[in-house]
XYZ file of C-alpha atoms in Angstrom:
338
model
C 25.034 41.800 40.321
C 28.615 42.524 38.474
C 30.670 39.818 37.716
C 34.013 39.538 35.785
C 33.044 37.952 32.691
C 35.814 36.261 30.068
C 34.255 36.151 26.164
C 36.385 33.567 24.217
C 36.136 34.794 20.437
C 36.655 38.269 18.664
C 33.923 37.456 16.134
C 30.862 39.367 15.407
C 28.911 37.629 18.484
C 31.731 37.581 20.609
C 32.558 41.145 20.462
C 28.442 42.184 20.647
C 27.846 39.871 23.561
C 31.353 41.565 25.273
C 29.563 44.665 24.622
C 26.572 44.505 26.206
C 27.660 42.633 28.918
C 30.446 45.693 29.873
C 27.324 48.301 29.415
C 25.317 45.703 31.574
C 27.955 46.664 34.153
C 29.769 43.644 34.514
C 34.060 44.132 33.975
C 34.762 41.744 30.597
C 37.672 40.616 28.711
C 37.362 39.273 25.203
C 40.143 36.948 24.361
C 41.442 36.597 20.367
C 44.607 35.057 18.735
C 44.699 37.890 16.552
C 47.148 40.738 18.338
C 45.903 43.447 15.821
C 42.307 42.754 16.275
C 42.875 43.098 20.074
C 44.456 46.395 19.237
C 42.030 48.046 17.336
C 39.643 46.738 20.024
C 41.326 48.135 22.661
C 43.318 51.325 21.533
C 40.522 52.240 18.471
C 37.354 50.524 19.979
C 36.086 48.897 16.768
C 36.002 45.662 15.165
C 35.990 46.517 11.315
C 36.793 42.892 9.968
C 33.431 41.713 11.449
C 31.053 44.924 12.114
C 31.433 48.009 10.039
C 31.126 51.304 11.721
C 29.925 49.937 15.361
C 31.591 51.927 18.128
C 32.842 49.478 21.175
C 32.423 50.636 24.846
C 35.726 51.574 26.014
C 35.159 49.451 29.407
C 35.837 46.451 27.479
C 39.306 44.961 27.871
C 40.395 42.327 25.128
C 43.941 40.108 25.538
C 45.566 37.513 23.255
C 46.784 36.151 26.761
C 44.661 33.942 27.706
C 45.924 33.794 31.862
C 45.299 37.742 31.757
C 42.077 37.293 30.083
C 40.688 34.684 32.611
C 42.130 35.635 35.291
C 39.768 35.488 38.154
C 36.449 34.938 36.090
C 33.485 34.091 37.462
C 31.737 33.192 34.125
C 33.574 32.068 30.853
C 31.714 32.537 27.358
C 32.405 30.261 24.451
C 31.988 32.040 21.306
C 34.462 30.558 18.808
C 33.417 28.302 15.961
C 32.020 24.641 16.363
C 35.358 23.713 14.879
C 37.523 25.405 17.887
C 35.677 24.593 20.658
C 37.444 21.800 21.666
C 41.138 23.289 20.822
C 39.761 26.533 23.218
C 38.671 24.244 26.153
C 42.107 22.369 26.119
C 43.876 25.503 26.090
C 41.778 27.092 28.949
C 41.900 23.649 31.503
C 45.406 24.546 32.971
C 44.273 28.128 34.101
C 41.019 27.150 35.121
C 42.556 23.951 36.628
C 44.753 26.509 39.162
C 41.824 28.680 39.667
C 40.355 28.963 43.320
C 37.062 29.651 42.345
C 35.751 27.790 39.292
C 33.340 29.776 36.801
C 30.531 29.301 35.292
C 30.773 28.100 31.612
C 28.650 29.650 28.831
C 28.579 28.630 25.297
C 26.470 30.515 22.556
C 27.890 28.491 19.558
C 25.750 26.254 17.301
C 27.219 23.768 15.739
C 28.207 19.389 15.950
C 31.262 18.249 16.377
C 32.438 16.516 13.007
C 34.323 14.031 14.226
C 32.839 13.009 16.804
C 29.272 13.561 16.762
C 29.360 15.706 19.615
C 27.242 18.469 20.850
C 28.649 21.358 21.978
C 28.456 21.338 25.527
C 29.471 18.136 25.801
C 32.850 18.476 23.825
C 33.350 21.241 26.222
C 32.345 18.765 29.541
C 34.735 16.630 28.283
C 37.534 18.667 28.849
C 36.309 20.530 31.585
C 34.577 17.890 33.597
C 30.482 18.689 35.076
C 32.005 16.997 38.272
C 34.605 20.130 39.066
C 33.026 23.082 37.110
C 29.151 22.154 37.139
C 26.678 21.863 34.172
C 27.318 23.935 31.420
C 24.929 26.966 30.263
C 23.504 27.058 26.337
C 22.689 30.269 25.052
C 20.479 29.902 21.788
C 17.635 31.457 19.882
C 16.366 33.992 17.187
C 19.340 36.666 16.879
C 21.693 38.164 14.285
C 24.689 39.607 15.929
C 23.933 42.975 14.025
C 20.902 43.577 15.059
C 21.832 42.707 18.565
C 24.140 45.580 18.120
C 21.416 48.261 17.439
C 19.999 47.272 20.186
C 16.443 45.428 18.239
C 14.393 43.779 20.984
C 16.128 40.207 21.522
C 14.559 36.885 23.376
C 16.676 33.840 23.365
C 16.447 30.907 25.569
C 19.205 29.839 28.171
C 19.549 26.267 28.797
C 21.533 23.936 31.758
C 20.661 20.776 33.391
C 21.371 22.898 36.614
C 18.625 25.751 36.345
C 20.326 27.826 39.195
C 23.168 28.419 36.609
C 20.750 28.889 34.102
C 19.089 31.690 36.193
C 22.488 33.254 36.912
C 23.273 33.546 33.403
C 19.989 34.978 32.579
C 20.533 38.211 35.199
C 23.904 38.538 33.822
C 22.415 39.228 30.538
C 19.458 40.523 31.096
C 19.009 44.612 29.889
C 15.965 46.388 28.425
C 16.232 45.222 25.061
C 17.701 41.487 25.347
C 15.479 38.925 27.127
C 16.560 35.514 28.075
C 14.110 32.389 29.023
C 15.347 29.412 30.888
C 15.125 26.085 29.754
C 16.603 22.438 31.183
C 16.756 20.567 28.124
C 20.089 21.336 26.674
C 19.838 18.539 24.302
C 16.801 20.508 22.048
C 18.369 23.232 22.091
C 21.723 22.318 20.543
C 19.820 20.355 18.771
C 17.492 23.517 17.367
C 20.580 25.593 16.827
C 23.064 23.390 15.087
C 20.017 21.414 12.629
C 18.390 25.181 11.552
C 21.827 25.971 9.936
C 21.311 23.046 7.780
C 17.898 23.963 6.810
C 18.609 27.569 6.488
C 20.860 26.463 3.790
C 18.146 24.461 2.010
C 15.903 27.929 2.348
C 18.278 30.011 0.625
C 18.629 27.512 -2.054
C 15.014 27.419 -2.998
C 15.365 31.745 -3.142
C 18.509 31.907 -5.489
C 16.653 29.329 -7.421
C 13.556 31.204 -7.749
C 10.757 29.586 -5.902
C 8.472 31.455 -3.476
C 7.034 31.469 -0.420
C 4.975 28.008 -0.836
C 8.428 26.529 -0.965
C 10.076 28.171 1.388
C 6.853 27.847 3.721
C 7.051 23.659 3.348
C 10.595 23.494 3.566
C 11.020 25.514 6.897
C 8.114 23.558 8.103
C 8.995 19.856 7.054
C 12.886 21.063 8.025
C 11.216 21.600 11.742
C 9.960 17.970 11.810
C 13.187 16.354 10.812
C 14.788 18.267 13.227
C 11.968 17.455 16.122
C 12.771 14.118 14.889
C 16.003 13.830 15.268
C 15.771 16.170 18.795
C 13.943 13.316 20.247
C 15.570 10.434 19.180
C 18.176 11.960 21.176
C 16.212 12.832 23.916
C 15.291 16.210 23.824
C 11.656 17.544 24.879
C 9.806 17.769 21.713
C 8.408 20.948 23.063
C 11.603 22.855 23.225
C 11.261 22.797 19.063
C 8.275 25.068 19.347
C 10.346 28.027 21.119
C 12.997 29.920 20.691
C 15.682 27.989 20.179
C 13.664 25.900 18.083
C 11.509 27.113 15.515
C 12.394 30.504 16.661
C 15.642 30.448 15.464
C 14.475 28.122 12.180
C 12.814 31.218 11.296
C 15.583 34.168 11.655
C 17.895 31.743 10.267
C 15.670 30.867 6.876
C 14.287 33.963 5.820
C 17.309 37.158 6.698
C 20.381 37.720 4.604
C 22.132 38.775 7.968
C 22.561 34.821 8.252
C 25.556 33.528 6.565
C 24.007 30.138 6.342
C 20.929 31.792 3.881
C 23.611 33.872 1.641
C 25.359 30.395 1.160
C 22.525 28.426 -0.022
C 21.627 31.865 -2.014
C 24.227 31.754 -3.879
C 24.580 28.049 -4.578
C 20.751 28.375 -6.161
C 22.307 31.287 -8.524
C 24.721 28.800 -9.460
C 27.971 29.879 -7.609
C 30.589 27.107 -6.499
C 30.481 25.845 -2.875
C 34.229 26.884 -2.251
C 34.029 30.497 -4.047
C 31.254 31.289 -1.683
C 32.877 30.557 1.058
C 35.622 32.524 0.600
C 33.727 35.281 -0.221
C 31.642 35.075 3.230
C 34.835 34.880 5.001
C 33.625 33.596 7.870
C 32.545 30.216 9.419
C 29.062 29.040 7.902
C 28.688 26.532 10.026
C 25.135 24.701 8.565
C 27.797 22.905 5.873
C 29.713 20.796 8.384
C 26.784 20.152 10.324
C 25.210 18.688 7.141
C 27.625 16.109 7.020
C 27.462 15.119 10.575
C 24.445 15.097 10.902
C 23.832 12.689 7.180
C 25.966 10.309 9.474
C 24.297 10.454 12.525
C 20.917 10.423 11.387
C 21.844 6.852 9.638
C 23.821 5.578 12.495
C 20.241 6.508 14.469
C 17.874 5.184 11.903
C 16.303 8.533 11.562
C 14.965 9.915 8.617
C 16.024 13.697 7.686
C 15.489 13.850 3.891
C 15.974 17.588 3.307
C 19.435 17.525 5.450
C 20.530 14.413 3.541
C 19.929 16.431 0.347
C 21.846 19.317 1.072
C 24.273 17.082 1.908
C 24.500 15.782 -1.354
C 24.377 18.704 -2.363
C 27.069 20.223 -0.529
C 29.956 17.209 -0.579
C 28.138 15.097 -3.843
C 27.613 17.525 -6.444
C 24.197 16.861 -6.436
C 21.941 18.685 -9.230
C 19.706 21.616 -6.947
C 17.043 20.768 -9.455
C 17.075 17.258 -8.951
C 17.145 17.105 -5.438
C 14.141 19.022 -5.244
C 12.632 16.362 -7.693
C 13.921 13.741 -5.409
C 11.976 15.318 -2.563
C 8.970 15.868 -3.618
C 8.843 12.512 -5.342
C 9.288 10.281 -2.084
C 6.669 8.077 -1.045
C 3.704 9.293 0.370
C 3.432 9.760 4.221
C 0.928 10.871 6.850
C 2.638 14.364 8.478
C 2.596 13.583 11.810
C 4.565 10.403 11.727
């Protein structure tokens, strides 16, 4: 089955999933705002800014234009940060709008919307309506982009309301080394992959400050229930927590220093500032606005998420690391499966 294929983002993911998908056979574009990027992609076939010394398959066609770049798609992969998704959509409706044939849409970000509270695939639905371009496909689970691009043995779960899409998607991707599994709760699985940032965070906090693997063991663990908690309340399966996407991903996320989201709290347990780490990362570590949405929400919901709500502190409130640990541990006491 070869399709045309658009990739929206020149990041790290986006350029790995545009990868395999051209070596899967299928013809791709990945569309940037960046001209040199698009460049080097094309006329040098590397991405340098985001993955050092990886070679790019020369089939793979990038464009800053985004009617070139989506011309004639049949499926349309978000892979931008939380923060853009909504600007991307709005700039992609008039194309799609004038398309005969309307793709399917893909999105393997993780994130909340800040403002709004949103999840990802319904910022994107609100643009581009379910009504005229059908339910929209999650991709989610266990996976650094880097090792993706050696090729390490990958399963992630892919997730729509309308499993036929789902099931299209997973072909698409499917190779000998990455392995999708569908799923029809989209809710947990957004869920699972924006909340796990936040925890990560939390995990490498307890490493830079110097706890072990009791601590990091309790705090993955008790993360997973706050998130289950918070999955439900929103109506997710509770079940979905226990895969992939959920404590799947909880797991890559919490313990590797491929994930941007660990290195952050890392360094904020050795004592670096928030704002110096970031800009050292240099890229989008997205568990630190989806901290403070999901504080918000969580109150507006009446559901309790103690470990998010102190890394939130932590993160906007200049809360002591110490004492938030403290503050944890000296709650009232509680059956666990509450």
């Amino acid at each position: 089955m070869m399709s045309r294929i658009t990739v929206l983002g020149t990041g790290s993911w986006g350029t790995i999933l545009g990868n395999m998908l051209s070596e899967n056979g299928h013809e791709v574009h990945l569309w940037g705002n960046n001209p040199k990027v698009i460049d080097e992609i094309n006329n040098i076939h590397t991405n340098e800014h985001y993955l050092k010394k990886f070679h790019i398959n020369p089939t793979l066609k990038a464009d800053h234009d985004l009617k070139i770049a989506l011309n004639g798609s049949d499926a349309v992969l978000f892979v931008v940060p939380t923060n853009a998704i909504r600007v991307v959509a709005e700039q992609i409706k008039p194309y799609l709008d004038q398309a005969e044939n309307k793709p399917i849409l893909i999105h393997a970000a993780k994130g909340i919307e800040l403002k709004t509270k949103l999840r990802i695939s319904q910022v994107i639905e609100s643009i581009l309506p379910v009504a005229e371009y059908g339910e929209v496909v999650v991709i989610s689970g266990p996976s650094h982009a880097e090792d993706v691009a050696r090729k390490d043995l990958t399963a992630l779960t892919v997730a729509s309301r309308d499993i036929s899409h789902a099931q299209t998607v997973q072909q698409i991707f499917k190779n000998n080394y990455f392995r999708l599994y569908t799923n029809d709760d989209v809710v947990g699985v957004e869920v699972g992959a924006a909340l796990k940032n936040v925890i990560a965070i939390g995990a490498g906090i307890v490493h830079g400050l110097g706890y072990g693997d009791n601590t990091k063991a309790a705090l993955m663990t008790r993360g997973l229930a706050e998130i289950t908690r918070l999955g439900v309340k929103l109506g997710a399966d509770p079940l979905t927590f226990s895969g992939l996407s959920g404590v799947g991903d909880l797991i890559v996320t919490c313990t590797s220093s491929n994930s941007r989201n660990w290195r952050a709290g890392n360094d904020l347990g050795r004592g670096k500032k928030l704002d110096d780490i970031l800009e050292n990362i240099g890229q989008v570590v997205e568990g630190v606005t989806t901290a403070k949405s999901v504080h918000f929400e969580a109150q507006e919901l009446g559901v309790s998420v103690p470990i998010t709500d102190t890394i939130y502190e932590i993160l906007y409130e200049n809360k002591d690391l110490k004492q938030g640990i403290i503050d944890l541990m000296n709650r009232d006491s509680k059956p666990e499966f509450i």
